[in-house]
Short mmCIF file of C-alpha atoms in Angstrom, two decimals:
data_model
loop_
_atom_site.label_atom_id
_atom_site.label_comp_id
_atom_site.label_asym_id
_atom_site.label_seq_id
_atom_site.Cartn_x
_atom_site.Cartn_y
_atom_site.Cartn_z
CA UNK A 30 109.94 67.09 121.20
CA UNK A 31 109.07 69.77 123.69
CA UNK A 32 109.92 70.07 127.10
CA UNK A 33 109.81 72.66 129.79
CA UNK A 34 114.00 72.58 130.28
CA UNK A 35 116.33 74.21 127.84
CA UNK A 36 120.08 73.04 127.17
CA UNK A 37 121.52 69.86 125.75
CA UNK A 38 119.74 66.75 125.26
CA UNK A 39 122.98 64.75 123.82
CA UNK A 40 126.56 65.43 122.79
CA UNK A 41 127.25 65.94 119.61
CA UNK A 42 129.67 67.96 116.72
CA UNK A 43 128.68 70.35 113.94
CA UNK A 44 130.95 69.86 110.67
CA UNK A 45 133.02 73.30 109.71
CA UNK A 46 133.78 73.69 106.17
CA UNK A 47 136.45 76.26 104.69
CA UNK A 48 134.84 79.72 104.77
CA UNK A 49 134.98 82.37 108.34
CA UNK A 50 131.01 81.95 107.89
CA UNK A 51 129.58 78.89 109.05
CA UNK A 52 125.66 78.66 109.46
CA UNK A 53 124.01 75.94 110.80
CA UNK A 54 120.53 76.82 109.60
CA UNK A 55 117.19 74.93 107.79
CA UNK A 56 115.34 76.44 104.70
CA UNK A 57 111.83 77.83 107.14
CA UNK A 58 111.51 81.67 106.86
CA UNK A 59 113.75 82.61 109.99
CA UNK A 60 116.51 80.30 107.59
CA UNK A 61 115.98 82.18 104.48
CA UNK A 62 116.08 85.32 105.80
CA UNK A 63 119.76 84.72 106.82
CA UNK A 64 120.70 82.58 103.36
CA UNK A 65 118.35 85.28 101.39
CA UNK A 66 121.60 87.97 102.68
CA UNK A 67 124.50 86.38 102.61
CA UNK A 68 123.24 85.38 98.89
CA UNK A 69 122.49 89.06 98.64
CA UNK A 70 126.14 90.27 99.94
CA UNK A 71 127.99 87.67 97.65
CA UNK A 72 130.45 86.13 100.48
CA UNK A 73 131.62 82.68 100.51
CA UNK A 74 130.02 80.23 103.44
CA UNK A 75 129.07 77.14 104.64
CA UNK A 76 125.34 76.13 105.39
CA UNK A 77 124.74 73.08 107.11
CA UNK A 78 120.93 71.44 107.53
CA UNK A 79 119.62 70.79 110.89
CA UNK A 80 117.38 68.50 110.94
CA UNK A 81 115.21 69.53 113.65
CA UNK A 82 112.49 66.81 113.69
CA UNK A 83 114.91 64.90 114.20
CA UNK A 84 115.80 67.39 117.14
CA UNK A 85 119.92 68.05 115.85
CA UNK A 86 119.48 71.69 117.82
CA UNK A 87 119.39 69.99 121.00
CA UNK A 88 123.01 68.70 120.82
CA UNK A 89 125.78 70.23 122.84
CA UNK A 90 127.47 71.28 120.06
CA UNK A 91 124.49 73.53 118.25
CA UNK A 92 123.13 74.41 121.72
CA UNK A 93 127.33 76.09 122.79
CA UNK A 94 125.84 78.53 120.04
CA UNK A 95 122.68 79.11 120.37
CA UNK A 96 121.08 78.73 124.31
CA UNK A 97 117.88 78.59 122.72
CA UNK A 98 118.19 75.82 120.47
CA UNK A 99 116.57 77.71 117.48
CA UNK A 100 118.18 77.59 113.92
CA UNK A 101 119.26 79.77 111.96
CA UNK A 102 122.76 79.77 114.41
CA UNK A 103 126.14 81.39 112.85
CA UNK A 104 129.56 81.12 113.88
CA UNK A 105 132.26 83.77 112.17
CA UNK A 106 135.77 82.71 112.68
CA UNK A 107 137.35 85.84 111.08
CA UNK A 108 136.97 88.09 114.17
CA UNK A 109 140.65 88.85 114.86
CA UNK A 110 139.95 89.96 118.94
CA UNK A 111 142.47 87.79 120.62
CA UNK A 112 139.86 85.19 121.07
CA UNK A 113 140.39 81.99 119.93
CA UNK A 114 136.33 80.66 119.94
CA UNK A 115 134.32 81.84 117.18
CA UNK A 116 132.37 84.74 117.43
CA UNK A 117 128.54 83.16 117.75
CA UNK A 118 125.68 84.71 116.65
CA UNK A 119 122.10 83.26 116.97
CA UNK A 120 118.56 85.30 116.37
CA UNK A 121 118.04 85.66 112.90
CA UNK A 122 117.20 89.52 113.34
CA UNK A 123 120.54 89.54 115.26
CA UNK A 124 122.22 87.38 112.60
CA UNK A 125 120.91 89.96 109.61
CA UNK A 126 122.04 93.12 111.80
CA UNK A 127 125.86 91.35 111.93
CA UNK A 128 126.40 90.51 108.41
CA UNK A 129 124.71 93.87 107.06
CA UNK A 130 126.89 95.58 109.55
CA UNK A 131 130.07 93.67 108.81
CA UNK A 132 129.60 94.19 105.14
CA UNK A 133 128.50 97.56 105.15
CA UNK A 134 125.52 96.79 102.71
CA UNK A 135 121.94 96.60 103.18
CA UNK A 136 121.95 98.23 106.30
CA UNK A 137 120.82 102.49 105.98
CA UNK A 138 123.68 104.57 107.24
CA UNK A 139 121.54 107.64 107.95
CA UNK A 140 120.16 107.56 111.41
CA UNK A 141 116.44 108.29 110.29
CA UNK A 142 116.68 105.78 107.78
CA UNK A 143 118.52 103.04 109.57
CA UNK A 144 115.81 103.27 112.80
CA UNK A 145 112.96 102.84 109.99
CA UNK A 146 114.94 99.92 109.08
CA UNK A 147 115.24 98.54 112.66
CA UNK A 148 111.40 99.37 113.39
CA UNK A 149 110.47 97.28 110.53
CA UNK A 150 113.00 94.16 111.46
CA UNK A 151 111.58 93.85 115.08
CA UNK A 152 107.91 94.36 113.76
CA UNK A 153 109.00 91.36 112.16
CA UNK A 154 110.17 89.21 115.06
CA UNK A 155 107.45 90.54 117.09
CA UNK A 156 104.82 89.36 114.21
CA UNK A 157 106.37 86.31 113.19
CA UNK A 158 104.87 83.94 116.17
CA UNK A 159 101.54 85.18 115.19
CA UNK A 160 101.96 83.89 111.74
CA UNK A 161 103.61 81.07 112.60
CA UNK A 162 103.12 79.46 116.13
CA UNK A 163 99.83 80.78 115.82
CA UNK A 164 98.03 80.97 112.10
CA UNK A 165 100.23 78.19 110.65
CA UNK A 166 100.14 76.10 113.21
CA UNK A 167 96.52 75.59 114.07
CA UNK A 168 95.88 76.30 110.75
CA UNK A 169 97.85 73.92 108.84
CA UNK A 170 99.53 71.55 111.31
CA UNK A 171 97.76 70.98 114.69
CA UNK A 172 96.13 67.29 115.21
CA UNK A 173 92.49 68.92 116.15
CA UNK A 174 90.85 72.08 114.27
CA UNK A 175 90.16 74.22 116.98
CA UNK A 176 88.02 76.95 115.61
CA UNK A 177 88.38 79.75 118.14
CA UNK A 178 92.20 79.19 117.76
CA UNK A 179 92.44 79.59 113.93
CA UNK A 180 89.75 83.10 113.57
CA UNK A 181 91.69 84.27 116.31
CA UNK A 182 95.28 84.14 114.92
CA UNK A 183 94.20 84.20 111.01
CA UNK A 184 92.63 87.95 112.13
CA UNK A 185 95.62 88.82 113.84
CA UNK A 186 97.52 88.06 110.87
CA UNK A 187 95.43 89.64 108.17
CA UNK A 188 95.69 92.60 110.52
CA UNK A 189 99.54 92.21 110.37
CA UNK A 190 99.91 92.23 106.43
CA UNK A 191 97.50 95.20 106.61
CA UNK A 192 100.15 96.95 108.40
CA UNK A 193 102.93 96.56 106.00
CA UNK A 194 99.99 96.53 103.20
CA UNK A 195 99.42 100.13 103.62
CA UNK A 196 102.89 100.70 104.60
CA UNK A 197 103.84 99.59 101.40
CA UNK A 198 102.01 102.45 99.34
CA UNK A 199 103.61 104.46 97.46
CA UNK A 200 107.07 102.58 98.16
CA UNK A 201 109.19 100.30 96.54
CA UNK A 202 110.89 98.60 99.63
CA UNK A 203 109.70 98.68 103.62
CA UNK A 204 112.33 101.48 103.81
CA UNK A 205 111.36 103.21 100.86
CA UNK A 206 113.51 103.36 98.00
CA UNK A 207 116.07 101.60 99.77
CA UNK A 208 116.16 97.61 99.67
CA UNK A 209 117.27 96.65 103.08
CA UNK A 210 117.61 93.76 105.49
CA UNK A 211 114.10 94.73 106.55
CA UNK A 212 112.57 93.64 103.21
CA UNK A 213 114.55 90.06 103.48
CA UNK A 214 113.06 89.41 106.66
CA UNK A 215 109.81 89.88 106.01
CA UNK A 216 109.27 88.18 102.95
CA UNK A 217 109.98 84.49 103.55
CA UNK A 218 106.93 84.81 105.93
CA UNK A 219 104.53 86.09 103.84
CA UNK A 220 105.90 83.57 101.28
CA UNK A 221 105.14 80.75 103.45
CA UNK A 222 101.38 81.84 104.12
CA UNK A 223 100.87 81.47 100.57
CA UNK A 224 103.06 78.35 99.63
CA UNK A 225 103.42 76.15 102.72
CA UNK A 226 100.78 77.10 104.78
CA UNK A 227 98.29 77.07 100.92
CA UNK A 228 96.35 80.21 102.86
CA UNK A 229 96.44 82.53 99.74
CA UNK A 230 92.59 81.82 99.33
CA UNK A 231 91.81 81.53 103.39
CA UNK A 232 93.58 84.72 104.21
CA UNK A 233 92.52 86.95 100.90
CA UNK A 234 95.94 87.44 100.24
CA UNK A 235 95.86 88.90 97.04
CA UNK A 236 93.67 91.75 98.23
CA UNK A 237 96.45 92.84 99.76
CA UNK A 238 98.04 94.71 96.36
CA UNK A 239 100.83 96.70 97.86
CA UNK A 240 102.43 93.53 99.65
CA UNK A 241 101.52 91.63 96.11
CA UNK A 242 103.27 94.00 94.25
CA UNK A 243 106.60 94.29 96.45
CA UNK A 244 106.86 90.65 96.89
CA UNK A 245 107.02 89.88 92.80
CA UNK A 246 109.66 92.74 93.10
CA UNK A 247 111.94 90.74 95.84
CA UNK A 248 110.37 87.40 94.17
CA UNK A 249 112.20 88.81 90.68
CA UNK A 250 115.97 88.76 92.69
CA UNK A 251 118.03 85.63 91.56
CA UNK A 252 119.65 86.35 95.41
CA UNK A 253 116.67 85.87 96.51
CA UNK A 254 115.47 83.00 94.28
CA UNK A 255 118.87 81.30 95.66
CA UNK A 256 118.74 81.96 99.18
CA UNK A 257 115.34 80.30 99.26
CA UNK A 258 116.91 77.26 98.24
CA UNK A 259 119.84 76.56 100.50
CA UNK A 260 119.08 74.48 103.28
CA UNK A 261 115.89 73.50 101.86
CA UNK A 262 114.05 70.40 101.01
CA UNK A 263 112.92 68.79 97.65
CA UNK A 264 114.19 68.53 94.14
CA UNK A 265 115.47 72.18 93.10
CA UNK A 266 117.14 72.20 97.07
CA UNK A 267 120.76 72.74 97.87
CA UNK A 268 120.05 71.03 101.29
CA UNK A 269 124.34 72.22 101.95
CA UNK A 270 126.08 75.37 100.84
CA UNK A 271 129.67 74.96 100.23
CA UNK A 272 130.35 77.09 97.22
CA UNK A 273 128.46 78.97 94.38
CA UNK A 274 128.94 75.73 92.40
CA UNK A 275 126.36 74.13 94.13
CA UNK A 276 123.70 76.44 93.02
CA UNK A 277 124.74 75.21 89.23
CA UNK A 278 124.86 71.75 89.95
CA UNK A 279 120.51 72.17 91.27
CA UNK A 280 120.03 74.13 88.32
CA UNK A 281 121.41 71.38 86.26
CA UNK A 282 119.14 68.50 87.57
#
């Protein structure tokens, strides 16, 4: 799967469905993050699964949006510039920032507040390969057990929740009293230390109250409880978002 060269591997199409939003995405935290807001804002879209072990990102047609061949990837065909193309947009912090920002929701409109709320959402990118390139990986998924490697990115994680751990005191959300795009991306990470990664017990997670306590908050959300699903796996999945139908046809199963 990985090689030292970026671009293309094959040609291929992505399907487009009715909606301006079209994401081309898979249910892993940087996935849910984006699904978790456009849940959140209430628009109509499309989600379509890429399978990446069976490496779908590194066709032309997903790689013409995003260079980097990382999901989530979003294409919005409502932009009315004179362009014909799409508008693409591909980083999910850069993904969250367009759709808050287009919507005007979820996004602080007061310059202190909205640079808390930036600070937090690249804390996140910046701390996500430590929890997940790093902890998960040799914790959960790497073929040997290499012991340095696992004490030295499990402490550097634990140190990370600390952060938002005592962050979170005294606060409802990561900006406050205001629930933001800040809070949706961090979550999906700490959910998957506990429920795909099965580290609640390795990594003392429930020591860390604050986090605890916010996380049943956003874990409470039927938004969030929906974006979760979409592009997922398993039995309660909507592996493809079409309409808000779909989320009635997974409850009804």
């Amino acid at each position: 799967m990985n090689r030292p060269t970026a671009g293309k591997r094959f040609e291929s199409e992505l399907p487009r469905g009715k909606h301006d939003i079209q994401l081309y995405s898979l249910g892993t935290p940087n996935g849910q993050k984006v699904t978790i807001l456009l849940e959140e804002l209430g628009v109509n879209y499309d989600a379509y699964y890429i399978d990446i072990m069976n490496l779908q990102q590194f066709g032309s047609a997903f790689v013409d949006i995003n260079p980097n061949s990382k999901i989530p990837a979003l294409l919005d065909y409502s932009v009315a510039d004179g362009n014909e193309q799409p508008l693409r947009v591909f980083e999910s912090a850069s993904i969250l920032l367009y759709l808050a920002e287009r919507e005007h929701k979820f996004i602080p409109t007061d310059l202190r507040k909205k640079t808390e709320c930036m600070n937090w959402l690249m804390w996140q990118m910046g701390s996500a390969p430590y929890i997940g390139g790093g902890f998960g990986h040799f914790y959960k998924y790497a073929p040997l057990k290499i012991e340095y490697a696992i004490d030295r990115f499990s402490m550097e994680t634990k140190r990370i929740i600390d952060v938002l751990d005592q962050h979170l005191e005294n606060k409802d959300y990561v900006c406050d009293d205001e629930y933001t795009i800040a809070d949706m991306a961090i979550y999906p990470w700490l959910l998957c230390a506990e429920e795909i990664y099965d580290a609640t017990e390795f990594l003392q997670l429930q020591g860390y109250t604050n986090v605890q306590r916010w996380m049943k908050t956003l874990k409470a959300r039927e938004a969030v409880q929906r974006g979760l699903c979409v592009n997922h796996w398993g039995p309660n999945a909507v592996r493809e978002h079409r309409s808000k139908d779909d989320f009635d046809t997974t409850e009804s199963k």
